[in-house]
XYZ file of C-alpha atoms in Angstrom:
621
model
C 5.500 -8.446 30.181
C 7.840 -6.686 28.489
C 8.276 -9.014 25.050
C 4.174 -8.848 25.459
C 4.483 -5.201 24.993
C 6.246 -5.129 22.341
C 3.945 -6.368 19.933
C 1.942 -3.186 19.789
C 1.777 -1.747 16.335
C 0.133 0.945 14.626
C 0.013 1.184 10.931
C -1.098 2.234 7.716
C -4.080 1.974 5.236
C -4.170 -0.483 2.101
C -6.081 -3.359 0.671
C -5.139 -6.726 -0.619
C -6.202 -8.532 -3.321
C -9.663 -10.182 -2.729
C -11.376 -12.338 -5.765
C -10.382 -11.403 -9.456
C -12.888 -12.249 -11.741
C -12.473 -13.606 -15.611
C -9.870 -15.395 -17.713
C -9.901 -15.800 -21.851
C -6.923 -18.688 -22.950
C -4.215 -16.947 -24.334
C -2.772 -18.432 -27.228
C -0.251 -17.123 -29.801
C 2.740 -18.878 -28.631
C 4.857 -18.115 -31.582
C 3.803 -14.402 -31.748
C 5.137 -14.481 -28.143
C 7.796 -17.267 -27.147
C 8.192 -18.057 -23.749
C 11.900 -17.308 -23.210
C 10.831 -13.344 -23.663
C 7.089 -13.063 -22.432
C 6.506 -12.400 -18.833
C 2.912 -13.132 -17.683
C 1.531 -11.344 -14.924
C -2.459 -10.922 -14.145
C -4.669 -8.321 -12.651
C -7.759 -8.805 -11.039
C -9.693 -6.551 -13.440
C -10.071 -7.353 -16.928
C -8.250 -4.284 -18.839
C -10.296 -1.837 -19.922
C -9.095 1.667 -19.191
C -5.411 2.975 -19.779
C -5.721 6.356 -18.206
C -2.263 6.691 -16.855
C -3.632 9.655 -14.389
C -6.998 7.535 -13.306
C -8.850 4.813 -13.600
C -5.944 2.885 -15.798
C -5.971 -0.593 -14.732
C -3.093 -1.893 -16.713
C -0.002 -3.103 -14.768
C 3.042 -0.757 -16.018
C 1.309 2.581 -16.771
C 2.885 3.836 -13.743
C 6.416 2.969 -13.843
C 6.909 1.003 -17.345
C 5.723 3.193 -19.294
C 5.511 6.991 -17.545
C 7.839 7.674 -14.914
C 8.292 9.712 -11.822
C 10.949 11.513 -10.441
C 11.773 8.892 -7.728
C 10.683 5.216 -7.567
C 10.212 4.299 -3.884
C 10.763 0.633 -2.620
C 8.004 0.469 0.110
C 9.652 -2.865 1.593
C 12.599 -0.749 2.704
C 11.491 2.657 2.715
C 14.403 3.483 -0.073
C 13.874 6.499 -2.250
C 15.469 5.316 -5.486
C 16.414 8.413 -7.765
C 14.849 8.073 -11.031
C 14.577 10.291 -13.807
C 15.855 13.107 -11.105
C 19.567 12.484 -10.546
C 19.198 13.885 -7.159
C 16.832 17.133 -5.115
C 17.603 19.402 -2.446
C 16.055 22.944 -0.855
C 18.617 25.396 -1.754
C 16.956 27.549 0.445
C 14.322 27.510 3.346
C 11.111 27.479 0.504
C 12.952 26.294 -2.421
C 12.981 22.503 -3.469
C 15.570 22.066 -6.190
C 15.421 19.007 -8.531
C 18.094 18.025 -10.925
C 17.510 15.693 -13.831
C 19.172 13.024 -15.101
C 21.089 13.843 -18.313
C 20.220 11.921 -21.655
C 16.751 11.671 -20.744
C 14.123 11.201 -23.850
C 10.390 10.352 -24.619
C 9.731 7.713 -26.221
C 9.037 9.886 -29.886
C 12.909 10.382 -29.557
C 12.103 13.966 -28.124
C 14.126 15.130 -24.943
C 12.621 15.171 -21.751
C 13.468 18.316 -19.958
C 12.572 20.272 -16.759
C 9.471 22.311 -18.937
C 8.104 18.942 -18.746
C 8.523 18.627 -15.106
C 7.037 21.546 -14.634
C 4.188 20.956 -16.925
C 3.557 17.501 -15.383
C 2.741 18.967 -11.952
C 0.861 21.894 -12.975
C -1.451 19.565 -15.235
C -1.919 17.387 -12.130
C -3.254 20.380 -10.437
C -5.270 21.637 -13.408
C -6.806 18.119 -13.627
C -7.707 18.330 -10.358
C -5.797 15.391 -9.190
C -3.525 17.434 -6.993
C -4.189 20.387 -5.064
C 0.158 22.044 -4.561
C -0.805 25.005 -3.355
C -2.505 23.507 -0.081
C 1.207 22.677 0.654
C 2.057 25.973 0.141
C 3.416 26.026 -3.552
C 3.194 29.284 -5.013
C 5.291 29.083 -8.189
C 7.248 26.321 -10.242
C 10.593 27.679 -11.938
C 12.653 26.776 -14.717
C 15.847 27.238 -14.124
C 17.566 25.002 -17.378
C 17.082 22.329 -19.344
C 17.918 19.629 -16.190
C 16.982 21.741 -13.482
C 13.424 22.553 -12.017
C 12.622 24.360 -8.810
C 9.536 24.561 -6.604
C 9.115 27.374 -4.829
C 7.430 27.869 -1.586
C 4.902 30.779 -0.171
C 6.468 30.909 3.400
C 7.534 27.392 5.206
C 6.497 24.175 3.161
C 5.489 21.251 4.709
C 9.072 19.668 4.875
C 7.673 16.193 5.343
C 4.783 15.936 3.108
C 6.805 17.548 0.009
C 9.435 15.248 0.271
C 7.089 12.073 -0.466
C 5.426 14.221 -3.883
C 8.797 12.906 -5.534
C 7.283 9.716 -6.417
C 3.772 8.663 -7.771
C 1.180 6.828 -6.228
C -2.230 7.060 -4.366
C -2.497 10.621 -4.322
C 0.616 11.744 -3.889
C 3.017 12.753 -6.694
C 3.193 13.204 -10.247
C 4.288 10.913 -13.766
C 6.400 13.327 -15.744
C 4.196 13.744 -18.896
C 5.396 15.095 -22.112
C 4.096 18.589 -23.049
C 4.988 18.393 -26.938
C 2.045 15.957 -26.823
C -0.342 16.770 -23.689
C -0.706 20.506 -24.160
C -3.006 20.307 -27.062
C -5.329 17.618 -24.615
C -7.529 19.801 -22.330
C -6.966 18.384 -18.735
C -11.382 18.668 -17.923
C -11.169 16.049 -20.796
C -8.989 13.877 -18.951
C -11.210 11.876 -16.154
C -13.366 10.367 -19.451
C -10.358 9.162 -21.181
C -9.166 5.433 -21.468
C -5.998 5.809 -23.513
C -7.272 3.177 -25.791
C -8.320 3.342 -29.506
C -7.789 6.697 -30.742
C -6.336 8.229 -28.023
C -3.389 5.450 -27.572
C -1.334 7.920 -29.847
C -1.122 10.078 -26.199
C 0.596 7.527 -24.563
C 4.022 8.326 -25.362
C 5.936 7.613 -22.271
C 9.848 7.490 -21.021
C 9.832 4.359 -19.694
C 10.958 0.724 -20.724
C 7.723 -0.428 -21.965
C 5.391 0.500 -24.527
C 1.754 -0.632 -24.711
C 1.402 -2.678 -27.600
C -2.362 -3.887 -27.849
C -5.629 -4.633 -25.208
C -7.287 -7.490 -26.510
C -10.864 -7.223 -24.874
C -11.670 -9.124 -21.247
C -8.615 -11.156 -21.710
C -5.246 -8.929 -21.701
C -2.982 -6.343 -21.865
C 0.549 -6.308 -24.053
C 3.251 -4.050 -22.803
C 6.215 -4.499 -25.728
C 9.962 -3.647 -24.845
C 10.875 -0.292 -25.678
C 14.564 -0.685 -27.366
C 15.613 3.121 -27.018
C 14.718 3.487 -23.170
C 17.365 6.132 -21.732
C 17.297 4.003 -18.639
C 19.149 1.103 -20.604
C 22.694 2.891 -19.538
C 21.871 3.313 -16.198
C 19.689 0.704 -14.875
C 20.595 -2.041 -17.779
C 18.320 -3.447 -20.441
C 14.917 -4.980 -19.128
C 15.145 -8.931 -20.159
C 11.665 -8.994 -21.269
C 10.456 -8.428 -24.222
C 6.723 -8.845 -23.726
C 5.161 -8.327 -20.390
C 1.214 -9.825 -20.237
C -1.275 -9.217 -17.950
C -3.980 -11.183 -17.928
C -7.484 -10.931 -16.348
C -7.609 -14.325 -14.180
C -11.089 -14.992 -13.288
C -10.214 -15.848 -9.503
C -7.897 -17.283 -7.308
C -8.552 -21.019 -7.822
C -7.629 -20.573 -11.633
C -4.955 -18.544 -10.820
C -3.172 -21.070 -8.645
C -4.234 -23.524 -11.464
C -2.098 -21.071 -13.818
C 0.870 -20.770 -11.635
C 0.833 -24.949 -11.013
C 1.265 -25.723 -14.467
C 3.730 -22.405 -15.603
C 1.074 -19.578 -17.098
C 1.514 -17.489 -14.754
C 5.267 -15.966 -13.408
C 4.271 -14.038 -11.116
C 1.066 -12.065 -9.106
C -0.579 -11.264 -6.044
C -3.013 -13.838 -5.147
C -4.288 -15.774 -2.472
C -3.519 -19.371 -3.115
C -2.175 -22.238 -0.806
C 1.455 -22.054 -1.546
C 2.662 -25.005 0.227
C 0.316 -27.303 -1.570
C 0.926 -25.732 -4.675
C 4.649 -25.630 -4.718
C 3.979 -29.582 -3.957
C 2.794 -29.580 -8.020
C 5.558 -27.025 -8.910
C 8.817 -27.207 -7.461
C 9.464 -23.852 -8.871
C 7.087 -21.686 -7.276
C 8.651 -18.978 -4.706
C 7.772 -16.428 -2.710
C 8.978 -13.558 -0.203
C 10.061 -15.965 2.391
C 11.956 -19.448 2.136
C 9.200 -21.303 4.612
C 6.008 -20.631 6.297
C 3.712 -18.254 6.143
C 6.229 -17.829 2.849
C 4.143 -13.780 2.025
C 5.521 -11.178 4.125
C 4.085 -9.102 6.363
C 3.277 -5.827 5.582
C -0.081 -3.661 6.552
C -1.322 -3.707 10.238
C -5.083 -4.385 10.452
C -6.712 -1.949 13.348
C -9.154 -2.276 15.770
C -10.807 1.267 15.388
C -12.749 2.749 18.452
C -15.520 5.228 17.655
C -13.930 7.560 19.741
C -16.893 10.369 19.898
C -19.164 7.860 21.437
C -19.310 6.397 25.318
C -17.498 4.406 26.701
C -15.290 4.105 23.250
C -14.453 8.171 24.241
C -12.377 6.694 27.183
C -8.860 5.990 26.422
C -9.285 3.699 30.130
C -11.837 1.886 28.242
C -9.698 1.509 24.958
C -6.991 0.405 26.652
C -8.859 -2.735 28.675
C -10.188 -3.696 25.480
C -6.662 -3.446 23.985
C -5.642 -5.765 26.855
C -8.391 -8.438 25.746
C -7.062 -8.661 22.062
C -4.617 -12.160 21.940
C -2.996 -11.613 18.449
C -1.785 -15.294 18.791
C -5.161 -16.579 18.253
C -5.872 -14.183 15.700
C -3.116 -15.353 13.640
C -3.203 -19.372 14.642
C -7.147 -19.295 13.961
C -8.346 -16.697 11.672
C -6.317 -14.969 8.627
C -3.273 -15.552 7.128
C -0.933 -12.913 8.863
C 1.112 -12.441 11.801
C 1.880 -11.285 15.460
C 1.699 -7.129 15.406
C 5.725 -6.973 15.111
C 7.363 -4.927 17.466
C 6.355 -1.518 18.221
C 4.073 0.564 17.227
C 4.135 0.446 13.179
C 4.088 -3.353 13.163
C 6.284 -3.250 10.489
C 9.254 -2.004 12.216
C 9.144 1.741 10.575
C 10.018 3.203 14.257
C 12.986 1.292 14.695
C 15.201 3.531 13.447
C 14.143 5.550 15.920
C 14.366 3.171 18.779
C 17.368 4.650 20.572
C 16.683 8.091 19.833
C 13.030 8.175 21.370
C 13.450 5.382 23.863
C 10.979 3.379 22.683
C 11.113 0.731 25.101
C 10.917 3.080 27.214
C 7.974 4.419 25.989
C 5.966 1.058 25.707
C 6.703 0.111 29.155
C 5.439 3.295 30.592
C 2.748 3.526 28.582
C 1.471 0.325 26.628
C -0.712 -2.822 27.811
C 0.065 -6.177 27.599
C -2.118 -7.981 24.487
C -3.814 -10.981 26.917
C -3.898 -9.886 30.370
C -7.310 -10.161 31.099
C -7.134 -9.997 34.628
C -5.819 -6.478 34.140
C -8.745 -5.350 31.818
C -10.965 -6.725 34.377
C -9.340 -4.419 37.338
C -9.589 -1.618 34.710
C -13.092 -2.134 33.960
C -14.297 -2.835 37.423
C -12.260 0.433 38.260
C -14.297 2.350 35.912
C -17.405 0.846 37.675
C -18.660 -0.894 34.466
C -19.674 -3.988 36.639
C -21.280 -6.859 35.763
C -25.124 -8.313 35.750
C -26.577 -11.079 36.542
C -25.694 -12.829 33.179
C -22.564 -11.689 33.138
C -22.646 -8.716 30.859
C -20.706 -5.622 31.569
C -23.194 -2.483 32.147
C -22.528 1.100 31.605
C -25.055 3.796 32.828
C -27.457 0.997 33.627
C -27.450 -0.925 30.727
C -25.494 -3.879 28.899
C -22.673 -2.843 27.073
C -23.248 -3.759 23.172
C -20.213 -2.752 20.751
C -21.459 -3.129 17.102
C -18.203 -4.267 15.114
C -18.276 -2.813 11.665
C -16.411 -4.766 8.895
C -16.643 -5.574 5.010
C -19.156 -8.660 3.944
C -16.413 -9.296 1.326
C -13.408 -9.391 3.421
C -13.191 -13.098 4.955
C -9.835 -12.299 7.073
C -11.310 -9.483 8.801
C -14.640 -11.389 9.339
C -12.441 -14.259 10.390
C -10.444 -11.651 12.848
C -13.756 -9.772 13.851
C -15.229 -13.277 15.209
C -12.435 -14.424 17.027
C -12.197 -10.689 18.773
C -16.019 -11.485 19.273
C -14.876 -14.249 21.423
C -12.071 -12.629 23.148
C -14.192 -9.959 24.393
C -16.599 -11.901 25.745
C -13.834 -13.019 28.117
C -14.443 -9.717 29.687
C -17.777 -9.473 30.188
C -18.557 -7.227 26.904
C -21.005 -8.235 23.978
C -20.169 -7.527 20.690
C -22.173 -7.493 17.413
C -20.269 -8.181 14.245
C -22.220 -5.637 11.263
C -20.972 -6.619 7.860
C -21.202 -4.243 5.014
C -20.240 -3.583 1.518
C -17.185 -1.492 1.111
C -19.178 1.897 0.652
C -21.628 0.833 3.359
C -18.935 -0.167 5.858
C -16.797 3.230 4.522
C -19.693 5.525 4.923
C -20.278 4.099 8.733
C -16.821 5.609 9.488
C -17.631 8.610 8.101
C -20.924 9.226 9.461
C -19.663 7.721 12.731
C -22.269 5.127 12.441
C -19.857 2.301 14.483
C -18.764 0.862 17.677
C -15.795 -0.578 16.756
C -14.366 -1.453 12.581
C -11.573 -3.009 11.783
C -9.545 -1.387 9.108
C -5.918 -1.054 7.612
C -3.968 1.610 8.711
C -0.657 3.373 7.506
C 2.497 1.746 7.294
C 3.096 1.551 3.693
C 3.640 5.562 4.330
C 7.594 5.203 4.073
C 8.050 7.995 7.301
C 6.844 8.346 10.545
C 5.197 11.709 9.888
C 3.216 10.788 6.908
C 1.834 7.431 9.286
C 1.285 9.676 12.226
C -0.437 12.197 9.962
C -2.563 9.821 8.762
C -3.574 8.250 11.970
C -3.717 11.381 14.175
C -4.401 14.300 12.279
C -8.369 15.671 11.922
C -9.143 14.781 8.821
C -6.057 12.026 8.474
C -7.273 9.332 5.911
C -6.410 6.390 8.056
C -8.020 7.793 11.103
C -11.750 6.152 10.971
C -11.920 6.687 14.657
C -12.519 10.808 14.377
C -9.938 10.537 16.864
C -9.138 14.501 17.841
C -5.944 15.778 20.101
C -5.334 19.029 19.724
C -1.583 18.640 21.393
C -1.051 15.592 18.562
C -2.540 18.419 16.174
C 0.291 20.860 17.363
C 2.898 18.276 17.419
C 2.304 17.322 13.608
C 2.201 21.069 12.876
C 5.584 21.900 14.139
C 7.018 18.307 12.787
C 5.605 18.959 9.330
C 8.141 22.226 9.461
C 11.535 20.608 10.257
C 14.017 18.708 8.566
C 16.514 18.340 11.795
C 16.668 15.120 12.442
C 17.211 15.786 16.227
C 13.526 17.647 16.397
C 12.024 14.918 14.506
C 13.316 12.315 16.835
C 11.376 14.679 19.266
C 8.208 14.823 17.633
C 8.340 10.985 16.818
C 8.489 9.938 20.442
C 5.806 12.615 21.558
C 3.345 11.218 19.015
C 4.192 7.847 19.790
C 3.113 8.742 23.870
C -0.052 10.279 22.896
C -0.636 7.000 20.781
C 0.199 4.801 23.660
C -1.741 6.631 26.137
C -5.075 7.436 24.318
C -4.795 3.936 22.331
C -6.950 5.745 19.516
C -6.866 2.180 17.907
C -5.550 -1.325 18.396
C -3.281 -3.407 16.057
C -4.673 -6.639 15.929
C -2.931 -8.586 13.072
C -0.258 -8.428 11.058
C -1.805 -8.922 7.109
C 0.293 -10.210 4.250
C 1.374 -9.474 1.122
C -0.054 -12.658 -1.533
C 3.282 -13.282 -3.704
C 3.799 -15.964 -5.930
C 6.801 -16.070 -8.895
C 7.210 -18.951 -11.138
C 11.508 -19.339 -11.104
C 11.142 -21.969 -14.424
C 11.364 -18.827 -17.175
C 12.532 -15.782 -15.243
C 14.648 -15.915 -11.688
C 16.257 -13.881 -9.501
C 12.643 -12.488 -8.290
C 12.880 -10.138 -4.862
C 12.590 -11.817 -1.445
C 13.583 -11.402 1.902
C 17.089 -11.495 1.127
C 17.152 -9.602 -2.114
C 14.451 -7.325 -1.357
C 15.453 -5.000 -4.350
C 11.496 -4.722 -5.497
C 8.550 -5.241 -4.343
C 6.056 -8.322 -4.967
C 3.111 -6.182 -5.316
C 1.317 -6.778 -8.704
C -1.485 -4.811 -9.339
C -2.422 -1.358 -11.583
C -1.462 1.678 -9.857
C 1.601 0.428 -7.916
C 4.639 0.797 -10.684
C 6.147 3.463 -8.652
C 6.019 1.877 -4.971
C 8.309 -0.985 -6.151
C 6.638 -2.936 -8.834
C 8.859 -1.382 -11.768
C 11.843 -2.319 -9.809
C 10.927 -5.995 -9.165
C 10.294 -6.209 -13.023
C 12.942 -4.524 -14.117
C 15.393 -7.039 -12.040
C 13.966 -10.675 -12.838
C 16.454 -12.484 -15.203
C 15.797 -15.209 -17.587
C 16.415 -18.781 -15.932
C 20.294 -20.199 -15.995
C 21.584 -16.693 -15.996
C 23.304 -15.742 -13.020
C 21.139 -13.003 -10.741
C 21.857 -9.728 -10.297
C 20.771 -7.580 -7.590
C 19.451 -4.626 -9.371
C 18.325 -4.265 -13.098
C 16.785 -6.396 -15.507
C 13.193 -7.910 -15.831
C 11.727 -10.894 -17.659
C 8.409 -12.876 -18.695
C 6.555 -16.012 -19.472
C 3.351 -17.188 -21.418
C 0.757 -19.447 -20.516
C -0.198 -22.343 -21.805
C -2.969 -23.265 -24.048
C -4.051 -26.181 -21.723
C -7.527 -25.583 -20.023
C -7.987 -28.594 -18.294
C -8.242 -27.707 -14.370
C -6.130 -29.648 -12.253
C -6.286 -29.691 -8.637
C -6.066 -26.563 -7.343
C -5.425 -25.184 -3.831
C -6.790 -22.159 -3.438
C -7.740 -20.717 -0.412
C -10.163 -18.484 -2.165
C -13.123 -17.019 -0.541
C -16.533 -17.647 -1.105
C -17.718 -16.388 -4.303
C -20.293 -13.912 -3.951
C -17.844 -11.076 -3.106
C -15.506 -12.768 -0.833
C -12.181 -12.043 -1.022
C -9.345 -10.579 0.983
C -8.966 -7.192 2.411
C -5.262 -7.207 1.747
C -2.417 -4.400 1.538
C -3.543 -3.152 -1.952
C -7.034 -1.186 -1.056
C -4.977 0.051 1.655
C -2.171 1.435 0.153
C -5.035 3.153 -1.478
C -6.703 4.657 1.182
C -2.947 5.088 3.179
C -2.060 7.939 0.796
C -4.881 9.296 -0.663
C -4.589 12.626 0.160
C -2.617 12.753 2.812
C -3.851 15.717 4.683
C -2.762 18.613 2.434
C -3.168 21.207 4.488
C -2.213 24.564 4.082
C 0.542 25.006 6.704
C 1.166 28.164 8.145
C-alpha cells in the first residue's frame, strides 16, 4: 500500500542519553536563590572544560564561546549569530560579515583577525582539516569582514554547514589577544580548569564561575554580553549543571523541583502525576519527539546481504508497529525516506511519491518477501529454515550490550524474521566492540543511528552513501551514488539539487543499503514552576537537547528563551534557572531506567556524534 510505503525513512547518526552516573546534594540556597538559578544536569560529572575537546560542561559551546551561526536542528534554521549574514562573492570566495559591536568578554573587540585565527587554530590543532575542502587561503578584508578563499570549486554543500560548531564540523570564534601565546599541540591535554581557567575568555552570555568536584558546574551571567541588544538579556543568572547519578534520581529531582530541565529517560506520565508542572516537547503521549532514525544495517560485502533482492525481502519483514507498540520508546519511520521529514521540501520537486511507489516495499508484506525469496531460490528445509548455497541461512545481528532499545528492537526483528524462514543471532557488544565489527566488517546485520540531525539532504546522503561516509556501517559502495554526490557537492542551483536529491533517493530505494526500523526520541523534561516558556512543538524556537557539546545545534537558543514563571513568554530570547533542593529523601520514582551494569539508551546524542564527525572531507576536484 501506498500509506505503507510511506513510512520508509533513512536517517542520520546520534546517540541518546543512556545511564548518568553520580549526584553530590547541592546546597547553598542563599548563594544561589531559586528565582535566578537554572539547574540542568549532565550525565558526566564535570571534569574537563576544554571548549575544543573533551569539555563536558553544558554551555562551553554556545554560552560561553560562540560560532558564527547557531543552527536549530528541530527545524533545520540557520540562525545568524555573531556573523550578521555570508555569501560567495564569487565562484571560490565565501564572504562573511560580522555583526557590529561585537566584544570578548575582557571588554576587547572581537573582529574578523579573530575569525580568521579561530579556523586556522582549528586546523593547527588538528581538529579540522580546511584544506581537504579545498581552502587555500583565509583573508582579511576589515575589521567585520572575513573571506575564505577557495583553490578551484569548493564543496558548496559541505562549506555551508562549517558556519556553525558541532561534531566535527565548524569552528568557536576564539580570541587571539589571549590564544596566540597557547601552543595548539598543548591543547588536547588541557581542561580549562585551575590555572588555565584565565583562557576561557569567551563572547557569550555566560561565564564559568566555579567546578566544584563530582558534583557541578556554575556558569554565572555575563552582564556586558554584546548579544543583550540583539537577542535580549538572558533571565538567568546562574545556570547549574549537575552530575545526576542516573535516571531514577533524576526523575526523583525533577518530581520534587531540582531539576528544570534535561535529557533523561524517565516515565513522564507517572511523573507529571507527582508534578503538575513537568512538560515536555509534545502536549500528550509519547510527549519526546521524534528525532534520529534507528537502521537496520546490511553487511553489504557479504552473501546474500550483497543482494539488494535480498535487502529488500528483509525490508518487507520489518513491522515498525510492533517495534514501537513492544520494544523502545519511539515511533513509526515518518514519511519518507529521512523519517524526520527532511525530504519534504523536496516532495514536489523530486516526486517523491513517485519515487516510493516505483521503487519502495511495503514494511509487513510477508507474503511478498516470501515470493522474493523463493524467487531467489533460497528455499526452505525441512525445519523450516531458509538455505542459501546449501546451508541454513544465519544473520548474526550486531548491537550494543548497553543499549536496551536497540536490544529491545533487535529481538522483536529476531521474531519478525523468523516469519520468513531466516534465523537470526542477536551479538551484543560494548560500544568499541560493536563499532569495530562495522569497521572490520565483522557483522550480518547492526542496528545503528543514521543521519538526520544533518540539517540538508546532501550532508545525510553523504553520510549514508559516500565510501567512507560516517553513517554508512554497511561499506555500502555505488560508484553512480559516488558521482552523483560529486557533482551535488559543486552546485548551489536549487533546480540541480532537486536533481541530485531524487537520484540519490532512487539508488536508496532500489539498493535498500539499510532499513529504517524505528523512529527514536529525544528524552525532554522542563520543570514550568521557576522558568516557562520552554520550546515545544508549537514554539520550537530551541532545542531540548541537554548535554556538553550541543550549545550550537539549539541548546543556547532554548536557554537563552526560557522566562521566569508569571512573565508572559516570548518566542525568542531570554533564558532562566532553578536550584535543587536540599531534601534527599527518595520518593517514588518512575524511571524507566535500564539495568545498571551499563544499560542505558542509545538515544540521538551519540549519534549526533557520529552523524557529523567528519563528514567526508574530501578533497573535491
Amino acid at each position: 500500500m501506498k500509506t505503507a510505503k510511506r513510512y520508509l525513512a533513512m536517517a542520520v547518526v546520534a546517540v541518546m542519553l543512556g545511564s548518568v552516573f553520580g549526584f553530590a546534594p547541592v546546597s547553598a540556597a542563599s548563594m544561589y536563590p531559586r528565582s535566578e538559578t537554572l539547574y540542568t544536569a549532565n550525565s558526566a560529572p564535570p571534569t574537563n572544560a576544554n571548549p575544543f575537546q573533551g569539555g563536558n560542561i553544558i554551555g562551553l559551546d554556545g554560552l560561553i564561546f560562540e560560532p558564527l551561526a547557531m543552527l536549530n536542528f528541530m527545524t533545520g534554521e540557520l540562525k545568524p549569530w555573531l556573523a550578521e549574514s555570508w555569501d560567495w562573492v564569487e565562484p571560490n570566495v565565501f564572504q562573511v560579515k560580522l555583526r557590529s559591536g561585537l566584544r570578548w568578554q575582557d571588554g576587547e573587540p572581537l573582529t574578523a583577525e579573530d575569525v580568521k585565527f579561530s579556523y586556522e587554530y582549528y586546523q593547527e590543532i588538528g581538529l579540522r582539516d580546511w584544506t581537504a575542502l579545498g581552502l587555500e587561503e583565509i583573508k582579511v578584508v576589515d575589521d567585520r569582514t572575513v573571506e575564505f578563499v577557495f583553490d578551484g570549486t569548493p564543496n558548496y554543500q559541505l562549506w555551508q554547514l562549517q558556519l556553525f560548531y558541532g561534531w566535527g564540523q565548524g569552528a568557536l570564534i576564539i580570541p587571539k589577544h589571549i590564544f596566540k601565546d597557547v601552543d595548539p599541540k598543548q591543547i588536547p591535554k588541557m581542561t580549562f580548569l585551575g590555572d588555565e581557567k584565565k583562557y576561557l575568555v569567551g563572547s557569550g552570555p555566560y561565564k564559568l564561575d566555579e567546578v566544584v568536584e563530582q558534583q557541578k558546574a556554575i556558569l554565572v551571567r555575563n552582564d556586558d554580553w554584546w548579544g543583550n541588544d540583539v537577542f535580549g538579556k538572558p533571565a538567568p543568572k546562574y545556570i547549574i549543571q549537575l552530575y545526576v547519578k542516573d535516571n531514577s534520581q533524576a526523575a526523583n529531582m525533577f518530581i520534587k523541583g531540582d531539576l528544570d530541565v534535561g535529557t533523561y529517560y524517565i516515565d513522564i506520565v507517572q511523573a507529571k502525576k507527582q508534578n503538575p508542572n513537568l512538560a515536555s516537547w509534545l502536549e500528550e503521549p509519547p510527549y519526546f519527539p521524534p528525532v534520529a532514525p534507528v537502521l537496520l544495517y546490511f553487511n553489504t560485502k557479504k552473501p546474500p546481504m550483497d543482494n539488494p533482492q535480498f535487502r529488500k525481502a528483509i525490508a518487507m519483514a520489518i513491522n515498525p508497529d510492533q517495534i514501537v507498540k513492544n520494544g523502545p520508546i519511539g515511533g513509526k519511520p515518518a514519511e519518507i525516506p529521512f523519517g524526520t521529514g527532511l525530504l519534504q521540501k523536496w516532495a514536489d520537486k523530486i516526486d517523491l511519491d513517485g519515487l516510493v511507489e516505483k521503487y519502495g516495499w511495503n514494511y509487513g508484506d510477508i507474503a511478498e518477501a516470501n515470493r522474493i525469496l523463493d524467487e531467489l531460490g533460497m528455499k526452505k528445509d525441512s525445519n523450516g529454515w531458509r538455505t542459501y548455497n546449501g546451508k541454513e541461512i544465519e544473520l548474526h545481528l550486531v548491537t550494543c550490550a548497553g543499549c536496551s532499545d536497540w536490544i529491545s528492537a533487535a529481538e522483536i526483528i529476531q521474531n519478525q524474521l523468523r516469519a520468513l524462514g531466516i534465523k537470526v543471532v542477536i551479538d551484543k557488544y560494548d560500544w568499541g566492540a560493536m563499532m569495530d565489527r562495522y569497521h572490520n566488517g565483522e557483522f550480518d546485520l547492526g542496528l545503528h543511528w543514521s543521519g538526520t540531525f544533518q540539517p540538508t539532504a546532501y550532508a545525510v546522503y553523504n553520510a549514508l552513501l559516500s565510501e567512507g561516509g560516517v553513517a554508512n556501517f554497511g561499506n555500502y559502495t555505488n560508484s553512480e551514488a559516488q558521482g552523483v554526490l560529486d557533482e551535488f557537492s559543486k552546485t548551489t542551483d536549487p533546480n540541480k539539487e532537486a536533481e541530485y536529491v531524487k537520484k540519490l533517493s532512487e539508488i536508496w530505494l532500489k539498493d535498500v543499503p539499510a532499513v529504517p526500523v524505528y523512529m527514536a526520541t529525544l528524552f525532554y523534561e522542563a520543570n514550568t514552576k521557576y522558568w516557562t516558556n520552554w520550546p515545544n512543538e508549537k514554539n520550537p524556537y530551541g532545542v531540548p537537547i541537554f548535554w556538553a557539546k550541543y550549545g550550537t545545534w539549539g541548546t543556547a537558543l532554548a536557554l537563552l528563551g526560557v522566562k521566569p514563571a508569571g512573565e508572559a513568554p516570548a518566542t525568542t530570547t531570554e533564558s532562566h534557572t532553578t536550584s535543587p533542593s536540599q531534601s534527599q529523601e527518595t520518593t517514588s520514582t518512575p524511571s524507566s531506567s535500564t539495568n545498571e551494569e551499563g544499560g542505558g539508551i542509545c538515544g540521538p546524542a551519540l549519534i549526533v556524534g557520529l552523524a557529523v564527525v567528519p563528514l567526508l572531507l574530501r578533497r573535491r576536484r
